[in-house]
PDB file of C-alpha atoms in Angstrom:
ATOM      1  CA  UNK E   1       0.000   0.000   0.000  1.00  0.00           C
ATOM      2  CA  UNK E   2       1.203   3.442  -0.898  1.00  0.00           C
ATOM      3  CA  UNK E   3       0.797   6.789   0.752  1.00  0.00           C
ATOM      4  CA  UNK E   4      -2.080   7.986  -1.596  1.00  0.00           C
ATOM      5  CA  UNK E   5      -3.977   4.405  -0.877  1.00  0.00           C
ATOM      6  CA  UNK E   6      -2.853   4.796   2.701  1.00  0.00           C
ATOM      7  CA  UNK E   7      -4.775   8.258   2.856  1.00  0.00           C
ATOM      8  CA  UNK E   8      -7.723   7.343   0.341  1.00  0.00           C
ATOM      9  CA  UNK E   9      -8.394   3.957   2.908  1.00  0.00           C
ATOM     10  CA  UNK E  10      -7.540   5.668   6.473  1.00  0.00           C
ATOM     11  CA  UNK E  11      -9.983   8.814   5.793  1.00  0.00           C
ATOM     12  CA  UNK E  12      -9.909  12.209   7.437  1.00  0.00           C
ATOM     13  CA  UNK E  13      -8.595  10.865  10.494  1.00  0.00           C
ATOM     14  CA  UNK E  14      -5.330  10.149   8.935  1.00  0.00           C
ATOM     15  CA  UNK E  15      -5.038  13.495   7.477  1.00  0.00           C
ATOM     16  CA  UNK E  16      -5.395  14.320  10.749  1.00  0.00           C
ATOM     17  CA  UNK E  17      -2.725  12.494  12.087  1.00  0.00           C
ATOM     18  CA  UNK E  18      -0.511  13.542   9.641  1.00  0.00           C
ATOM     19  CA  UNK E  19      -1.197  17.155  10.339  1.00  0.00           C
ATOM     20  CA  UNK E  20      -0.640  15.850  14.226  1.00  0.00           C
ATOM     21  CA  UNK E  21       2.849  14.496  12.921  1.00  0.00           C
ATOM     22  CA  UNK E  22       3.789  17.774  10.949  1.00  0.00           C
ATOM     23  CA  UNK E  23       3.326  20.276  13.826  1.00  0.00           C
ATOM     24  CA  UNK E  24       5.076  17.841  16.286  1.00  0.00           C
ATOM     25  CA  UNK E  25       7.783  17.637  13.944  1.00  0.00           C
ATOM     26  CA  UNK E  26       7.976  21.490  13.878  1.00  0.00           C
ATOM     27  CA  UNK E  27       7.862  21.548  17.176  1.00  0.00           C
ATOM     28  CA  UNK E  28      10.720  19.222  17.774  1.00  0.00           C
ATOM     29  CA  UNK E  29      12.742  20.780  14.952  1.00  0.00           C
ATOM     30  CA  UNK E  30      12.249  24.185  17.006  1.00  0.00           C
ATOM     31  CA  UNK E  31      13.326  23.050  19.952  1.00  0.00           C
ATOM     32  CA  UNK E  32      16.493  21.271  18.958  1.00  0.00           C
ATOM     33  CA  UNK E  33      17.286  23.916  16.973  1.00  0.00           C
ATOM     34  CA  UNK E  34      17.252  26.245  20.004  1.00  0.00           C
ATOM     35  CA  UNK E  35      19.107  24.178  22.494  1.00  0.00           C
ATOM     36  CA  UNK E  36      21.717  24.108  19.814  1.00  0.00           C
ATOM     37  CA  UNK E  37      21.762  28.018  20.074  1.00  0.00           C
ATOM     38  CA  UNK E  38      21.521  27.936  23.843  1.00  0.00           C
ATOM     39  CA  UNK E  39      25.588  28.516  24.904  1.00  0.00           C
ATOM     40  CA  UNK E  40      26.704  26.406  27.789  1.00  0.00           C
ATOM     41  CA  UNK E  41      28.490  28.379  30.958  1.00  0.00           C
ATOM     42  CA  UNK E  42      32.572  27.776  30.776  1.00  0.00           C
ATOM     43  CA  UNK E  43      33.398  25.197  32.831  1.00  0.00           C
ATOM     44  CA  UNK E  44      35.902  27.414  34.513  1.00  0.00           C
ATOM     45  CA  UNK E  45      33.404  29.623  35.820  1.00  0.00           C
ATOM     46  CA  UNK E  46      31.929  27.637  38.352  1.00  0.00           C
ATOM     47  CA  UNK E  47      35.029  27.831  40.536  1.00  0.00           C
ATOM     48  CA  UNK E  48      34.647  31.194  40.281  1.00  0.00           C
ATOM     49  CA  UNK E  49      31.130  31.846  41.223  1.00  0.00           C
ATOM     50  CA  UNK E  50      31.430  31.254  45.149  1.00  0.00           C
ATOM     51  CA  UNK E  51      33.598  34.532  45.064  1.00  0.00           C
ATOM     52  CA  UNK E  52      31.980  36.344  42.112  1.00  0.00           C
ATOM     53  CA  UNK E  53      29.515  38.722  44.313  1.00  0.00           C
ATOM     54  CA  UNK E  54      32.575  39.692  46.374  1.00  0.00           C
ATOM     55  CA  UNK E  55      34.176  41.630  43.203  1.00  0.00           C
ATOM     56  CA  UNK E  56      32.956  45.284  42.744  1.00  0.00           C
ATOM     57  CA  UNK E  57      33.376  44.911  38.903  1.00  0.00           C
ATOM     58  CA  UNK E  58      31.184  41.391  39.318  1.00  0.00           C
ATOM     59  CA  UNK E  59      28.646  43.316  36.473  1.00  0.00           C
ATOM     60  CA  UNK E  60      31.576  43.519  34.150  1.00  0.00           C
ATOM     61  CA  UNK E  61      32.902  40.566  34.399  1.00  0.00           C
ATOM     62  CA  UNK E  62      29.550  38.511  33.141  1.00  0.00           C
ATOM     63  CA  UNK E  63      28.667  40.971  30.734  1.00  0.00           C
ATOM     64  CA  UNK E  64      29.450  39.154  27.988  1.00  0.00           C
ATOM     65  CA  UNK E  65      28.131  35.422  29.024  1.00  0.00           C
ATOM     66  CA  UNK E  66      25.573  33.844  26.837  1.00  0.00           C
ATOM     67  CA  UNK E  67      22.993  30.932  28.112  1.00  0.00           C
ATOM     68  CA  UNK E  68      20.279  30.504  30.854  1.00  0.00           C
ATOM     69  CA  UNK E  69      22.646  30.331  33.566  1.00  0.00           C
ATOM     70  CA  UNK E  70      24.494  33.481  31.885  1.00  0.00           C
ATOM     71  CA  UNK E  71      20.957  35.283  32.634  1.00  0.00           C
ATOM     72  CA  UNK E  72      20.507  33.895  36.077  1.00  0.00           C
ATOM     73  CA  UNK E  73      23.900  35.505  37.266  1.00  0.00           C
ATOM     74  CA  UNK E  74      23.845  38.615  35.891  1.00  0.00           C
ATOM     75  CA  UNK E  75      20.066  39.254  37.481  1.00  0.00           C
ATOM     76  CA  UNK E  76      21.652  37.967  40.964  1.00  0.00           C
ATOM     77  CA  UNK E  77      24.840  40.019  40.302  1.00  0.00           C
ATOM     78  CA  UNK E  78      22.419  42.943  39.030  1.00  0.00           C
ATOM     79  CA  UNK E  79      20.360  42.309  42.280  1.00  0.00           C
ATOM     80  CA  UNK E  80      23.321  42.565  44.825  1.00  0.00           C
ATOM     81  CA  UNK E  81      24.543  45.502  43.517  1.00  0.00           C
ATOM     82  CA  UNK E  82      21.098  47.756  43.514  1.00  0.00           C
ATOM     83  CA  UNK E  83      21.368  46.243  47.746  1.00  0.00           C
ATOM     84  CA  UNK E  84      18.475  43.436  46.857  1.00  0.00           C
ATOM     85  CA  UNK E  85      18.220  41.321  49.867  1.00  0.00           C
ATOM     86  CA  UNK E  86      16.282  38.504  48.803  1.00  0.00           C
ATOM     87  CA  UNK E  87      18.854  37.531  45.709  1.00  0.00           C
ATOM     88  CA  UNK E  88      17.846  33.835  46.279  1.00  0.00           C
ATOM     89  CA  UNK E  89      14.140  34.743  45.343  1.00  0.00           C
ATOM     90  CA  UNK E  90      16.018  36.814  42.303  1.00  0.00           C
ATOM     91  CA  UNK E  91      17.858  33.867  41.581  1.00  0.00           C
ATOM     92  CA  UNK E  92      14.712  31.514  41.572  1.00  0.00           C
ATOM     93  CA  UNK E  93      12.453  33.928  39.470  1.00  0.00           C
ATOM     94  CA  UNK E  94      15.012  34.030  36.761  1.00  0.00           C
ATOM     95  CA  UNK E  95      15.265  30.342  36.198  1.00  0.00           C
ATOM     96  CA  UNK E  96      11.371  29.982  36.339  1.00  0.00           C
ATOM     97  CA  UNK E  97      11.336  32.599  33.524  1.00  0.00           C
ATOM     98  CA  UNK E  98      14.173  30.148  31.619  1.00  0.00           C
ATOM     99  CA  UNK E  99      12.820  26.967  31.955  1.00  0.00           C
ATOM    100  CA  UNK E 100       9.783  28.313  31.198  1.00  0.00           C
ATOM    101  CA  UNK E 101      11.295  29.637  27.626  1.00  0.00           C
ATOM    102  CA  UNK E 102      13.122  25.925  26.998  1.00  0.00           C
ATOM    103  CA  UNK E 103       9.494  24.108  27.802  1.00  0.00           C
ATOM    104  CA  UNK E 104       7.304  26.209  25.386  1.00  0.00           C
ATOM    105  CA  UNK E 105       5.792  23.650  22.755  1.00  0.00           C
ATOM    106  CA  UNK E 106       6.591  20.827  25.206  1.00  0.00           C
ATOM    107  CA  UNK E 107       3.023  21.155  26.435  1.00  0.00           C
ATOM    108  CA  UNK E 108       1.639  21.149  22.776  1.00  0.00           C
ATOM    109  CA  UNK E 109       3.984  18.111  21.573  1.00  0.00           C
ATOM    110  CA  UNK E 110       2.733  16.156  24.884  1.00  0.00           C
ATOM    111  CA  UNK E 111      -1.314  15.933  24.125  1.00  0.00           C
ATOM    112  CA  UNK E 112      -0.217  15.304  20.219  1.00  0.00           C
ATOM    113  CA  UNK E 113       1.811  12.385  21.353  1.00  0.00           C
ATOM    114  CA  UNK E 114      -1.156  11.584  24.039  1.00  0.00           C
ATOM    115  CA  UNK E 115      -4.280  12.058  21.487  1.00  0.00           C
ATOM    116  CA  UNK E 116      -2.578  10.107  18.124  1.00  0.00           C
ATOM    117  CA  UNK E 117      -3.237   7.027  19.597  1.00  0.00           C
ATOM    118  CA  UNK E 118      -7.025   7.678  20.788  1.00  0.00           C
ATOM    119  CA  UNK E 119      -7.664   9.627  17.666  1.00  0.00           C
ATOM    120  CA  UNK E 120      -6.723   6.420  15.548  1.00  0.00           C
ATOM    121  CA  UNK E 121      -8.785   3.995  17.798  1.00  0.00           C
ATOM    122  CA  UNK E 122     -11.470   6.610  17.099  1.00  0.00           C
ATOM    123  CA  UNK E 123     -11.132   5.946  13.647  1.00  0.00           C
ATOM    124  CA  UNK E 124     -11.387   2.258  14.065  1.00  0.00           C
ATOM    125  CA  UNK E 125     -14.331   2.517  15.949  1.00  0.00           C
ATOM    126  CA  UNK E 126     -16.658   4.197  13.422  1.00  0.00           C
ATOM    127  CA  UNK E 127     -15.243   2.560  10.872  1.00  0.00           C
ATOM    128  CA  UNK E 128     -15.809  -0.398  12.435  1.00  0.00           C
ATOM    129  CA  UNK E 129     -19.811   0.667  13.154  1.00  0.00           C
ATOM    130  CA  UNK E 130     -19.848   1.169   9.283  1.00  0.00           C
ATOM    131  CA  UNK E 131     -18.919  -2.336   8.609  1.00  0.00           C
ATOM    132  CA  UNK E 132     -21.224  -3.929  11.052  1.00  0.00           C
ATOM    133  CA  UNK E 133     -24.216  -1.717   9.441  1.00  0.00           C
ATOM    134  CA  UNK E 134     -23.591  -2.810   5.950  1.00  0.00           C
ATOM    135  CA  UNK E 135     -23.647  -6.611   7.278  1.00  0.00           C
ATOM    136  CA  UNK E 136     -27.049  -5.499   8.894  1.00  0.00           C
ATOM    137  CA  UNK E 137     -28.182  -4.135   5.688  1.00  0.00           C
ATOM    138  CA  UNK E 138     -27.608  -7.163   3.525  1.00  0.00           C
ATOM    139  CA  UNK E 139     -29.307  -9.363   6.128  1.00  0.00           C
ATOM    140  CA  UNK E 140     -26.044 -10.983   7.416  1.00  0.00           C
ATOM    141  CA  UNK E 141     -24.999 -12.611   3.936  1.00  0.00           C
ATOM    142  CA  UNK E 142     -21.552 -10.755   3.742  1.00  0.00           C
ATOM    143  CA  UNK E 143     -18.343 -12.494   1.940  1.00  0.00           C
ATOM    144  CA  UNK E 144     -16.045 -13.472   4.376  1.00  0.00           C
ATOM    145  CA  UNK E 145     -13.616 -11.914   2.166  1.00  0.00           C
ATOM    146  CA  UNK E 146     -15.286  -8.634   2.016  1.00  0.00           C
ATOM    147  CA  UNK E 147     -15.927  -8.029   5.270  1.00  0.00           C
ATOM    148  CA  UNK E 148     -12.263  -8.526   6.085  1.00  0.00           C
ATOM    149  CA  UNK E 149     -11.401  -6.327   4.161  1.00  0.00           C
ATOM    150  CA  UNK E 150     -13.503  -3.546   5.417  1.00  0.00           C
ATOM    151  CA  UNK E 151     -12.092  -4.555   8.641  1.00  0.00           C
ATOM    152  CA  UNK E 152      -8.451  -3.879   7.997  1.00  0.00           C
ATOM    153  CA  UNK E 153      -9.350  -0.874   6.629  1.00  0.00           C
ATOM    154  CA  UNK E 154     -10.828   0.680   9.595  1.00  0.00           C
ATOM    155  CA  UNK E 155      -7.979  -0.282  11.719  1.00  0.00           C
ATOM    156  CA  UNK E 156      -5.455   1.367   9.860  1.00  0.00           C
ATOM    157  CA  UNK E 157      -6.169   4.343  11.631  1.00  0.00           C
ATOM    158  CA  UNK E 158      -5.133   2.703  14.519  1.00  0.00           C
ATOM    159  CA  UNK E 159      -1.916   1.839  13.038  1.00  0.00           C
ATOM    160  CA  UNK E 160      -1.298   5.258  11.851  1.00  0.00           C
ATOM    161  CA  UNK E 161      -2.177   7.091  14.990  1.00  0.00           C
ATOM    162  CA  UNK E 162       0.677   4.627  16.912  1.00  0.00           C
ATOM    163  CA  UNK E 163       3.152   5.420  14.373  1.00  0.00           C
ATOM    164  CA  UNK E 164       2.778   9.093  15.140  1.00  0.00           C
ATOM    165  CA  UNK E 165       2.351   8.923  18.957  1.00  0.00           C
ATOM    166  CA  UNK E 166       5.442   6.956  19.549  1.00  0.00           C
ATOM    167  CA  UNK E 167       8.099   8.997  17.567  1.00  0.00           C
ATOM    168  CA  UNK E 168       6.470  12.073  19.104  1.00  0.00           C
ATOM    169  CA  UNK E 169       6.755  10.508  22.833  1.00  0.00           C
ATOM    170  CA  UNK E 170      10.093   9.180  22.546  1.00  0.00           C
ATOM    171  CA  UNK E 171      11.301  12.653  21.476  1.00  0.00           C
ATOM    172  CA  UNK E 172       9.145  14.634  24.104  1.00  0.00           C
ATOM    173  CA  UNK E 173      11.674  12.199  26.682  1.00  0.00           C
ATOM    174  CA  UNK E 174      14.687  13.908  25.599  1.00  0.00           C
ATOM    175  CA  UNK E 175      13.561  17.230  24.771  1.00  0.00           C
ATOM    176  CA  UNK E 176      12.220  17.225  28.894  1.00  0.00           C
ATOM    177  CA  UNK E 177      15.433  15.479  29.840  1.00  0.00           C
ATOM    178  CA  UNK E 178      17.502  18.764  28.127  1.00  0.00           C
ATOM    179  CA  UNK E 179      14.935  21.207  29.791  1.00  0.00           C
ATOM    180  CA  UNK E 180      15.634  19.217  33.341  1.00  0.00           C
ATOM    181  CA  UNK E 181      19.386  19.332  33.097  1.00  0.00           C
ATOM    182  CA  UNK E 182      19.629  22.825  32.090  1.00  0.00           C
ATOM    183  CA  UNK E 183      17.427  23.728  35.148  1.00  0.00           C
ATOM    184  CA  UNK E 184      19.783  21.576  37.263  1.00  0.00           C
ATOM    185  CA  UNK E 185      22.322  23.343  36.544  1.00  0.00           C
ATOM    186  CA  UNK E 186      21.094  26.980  37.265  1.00  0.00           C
ATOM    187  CA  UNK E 187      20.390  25.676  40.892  1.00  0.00           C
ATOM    188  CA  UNK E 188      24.005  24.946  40.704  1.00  0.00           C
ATOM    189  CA  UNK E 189      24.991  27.942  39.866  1.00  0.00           C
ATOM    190  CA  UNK E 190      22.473  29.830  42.134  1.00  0.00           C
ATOM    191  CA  UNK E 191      24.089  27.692  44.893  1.00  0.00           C
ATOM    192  CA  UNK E 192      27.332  28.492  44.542  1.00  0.00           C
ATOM    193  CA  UNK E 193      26.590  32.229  43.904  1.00  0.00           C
ATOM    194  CA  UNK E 194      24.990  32.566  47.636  1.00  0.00           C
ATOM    195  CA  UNK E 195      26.856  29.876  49.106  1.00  0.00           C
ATOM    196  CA  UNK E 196      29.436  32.182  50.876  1.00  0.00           C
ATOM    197  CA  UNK E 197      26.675  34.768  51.883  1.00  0.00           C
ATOM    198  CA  UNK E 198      24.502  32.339  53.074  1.00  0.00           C
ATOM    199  CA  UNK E 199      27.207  31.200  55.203  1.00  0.00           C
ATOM    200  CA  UNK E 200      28.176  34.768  56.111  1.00  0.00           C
ATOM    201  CA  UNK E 201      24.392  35.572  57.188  1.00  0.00           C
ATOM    202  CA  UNK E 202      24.138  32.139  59.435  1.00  0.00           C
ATOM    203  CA  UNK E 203      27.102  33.280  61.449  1.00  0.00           C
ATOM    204  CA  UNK E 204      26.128  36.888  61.795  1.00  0.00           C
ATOM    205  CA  UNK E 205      22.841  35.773  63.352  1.00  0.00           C
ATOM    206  CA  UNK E 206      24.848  33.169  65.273  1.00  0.00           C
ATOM    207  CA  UNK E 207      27.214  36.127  66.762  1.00  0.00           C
ATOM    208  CA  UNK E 208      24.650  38.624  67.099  1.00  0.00           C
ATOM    209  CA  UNK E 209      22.199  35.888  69.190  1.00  0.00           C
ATOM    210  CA  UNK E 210      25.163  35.068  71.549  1.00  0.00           C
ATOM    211  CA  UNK E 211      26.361  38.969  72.056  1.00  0.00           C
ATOM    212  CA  UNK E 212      22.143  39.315  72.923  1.00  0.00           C
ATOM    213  CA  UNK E 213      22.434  36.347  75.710  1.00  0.00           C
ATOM    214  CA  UNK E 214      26.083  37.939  76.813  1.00  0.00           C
ATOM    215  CA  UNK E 215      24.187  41.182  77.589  1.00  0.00           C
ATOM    216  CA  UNK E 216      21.129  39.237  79.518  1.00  0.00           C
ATOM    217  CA  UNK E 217      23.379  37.213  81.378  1.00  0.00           C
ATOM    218  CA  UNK E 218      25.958  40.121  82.204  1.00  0.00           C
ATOM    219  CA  UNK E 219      24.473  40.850  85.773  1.00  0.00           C
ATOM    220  CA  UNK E 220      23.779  37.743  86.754  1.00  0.00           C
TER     221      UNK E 220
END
């Protein structure tokens, strides 16, 4: 069977599908296609980022990074230097607003995959209910031979709507997988950025509660 007998047997539900298997294509084209585009941070950097909000020229010194995690420092380094307190919220924000930017079309390629399959069984259903009403119209005396053949038919809509969900699933896996590691790796980076003044903070309180109890306990 060819693709024109493929289409003139499967229906509108296959031309369905294969408008299903076009946009998810796009999508996936899209997508690749940006991650390729997204630059990684140097490696070398992320010995440097423990220290990197300690430098008064920290704004000059990531000017010219590219990427997601590029973006995530300079908003925290941005932050710290306009005397933002909260930089971890900052530093959170940013890499909601990133990973939301790597998962656009995700969603979209998700119910594709999701729907083919139901879509096709659809398809096999009525065509299904057509065969059995023709058999009830001719009084039960069908041709064996006939009748399978009207059976095949309808369930190659099934066959086409698991061609296209599978491809489109598989794909949706690694395209999530990139979107997950990428996020991983800003919380790295946010980490590391705030480690030291996280640290610094703790023991300020620390000192701060003991010089309180020092002055409580000074007549006693």
């Amino acid at each position: 069977m060819n693709i024109a007998e493929l289409f003139a047997k499967g229906g509108p539900v296959v031309w369905i599908l294969a408008a299903y298997s076009s946009v998810g294509l796009a999508i996936v084209l899209e997508r690749n296609i940006l991650f390729l585009r997204l630059r990684q941070l140097p490696r070398a950097w992320l010995s440097r980022l423990d220290r990197l909000l300690d430098h008064a020229d920290a704004s000059q010194l990531v000017a010219d990074l590219k990427g997601p995690e590029a973006r995530l420092i300079q908003a925290v380094v941005q932050a710290n230097s306009e005397g933002v307190k909260d930089l971890h919220g900052v530093g959170q924000r940013v890499r909601a607003q990133e990973t939301q930017r790597m998962e656009f079309g995700l969603r979209t390629l998700g119910i594709l995959g999701n729907t083919a399959p139901l879509l096709g069984l659809l398809g096999t259903i009525t065509g299904m209910i057509k065969a059995f009403m023709v058999i009830e119209q001719a009084g039960g005396k069908v041709d064996a031979q006939a009748l399978a053949g009207g059976i095949w038919e309808a369930m190659i809509t099934t066959g086409v709507g698991l061609a296209v969900a599978i491809p489109l699933l598989i794909l949706l896996h690694f395209l999530e997988g990139g979107v997950e590691r990428r996020a991983q790796k800003m919380n790295q980076c946010l980490s590391l950025l705030l480690e030291r003044r996280s640290q610094g903070v703790a023991n300020k309180e620390e000192s701060e509660q003991q010089h309180t109890w020092e002055q409580i306990t000074d007549g006693v």
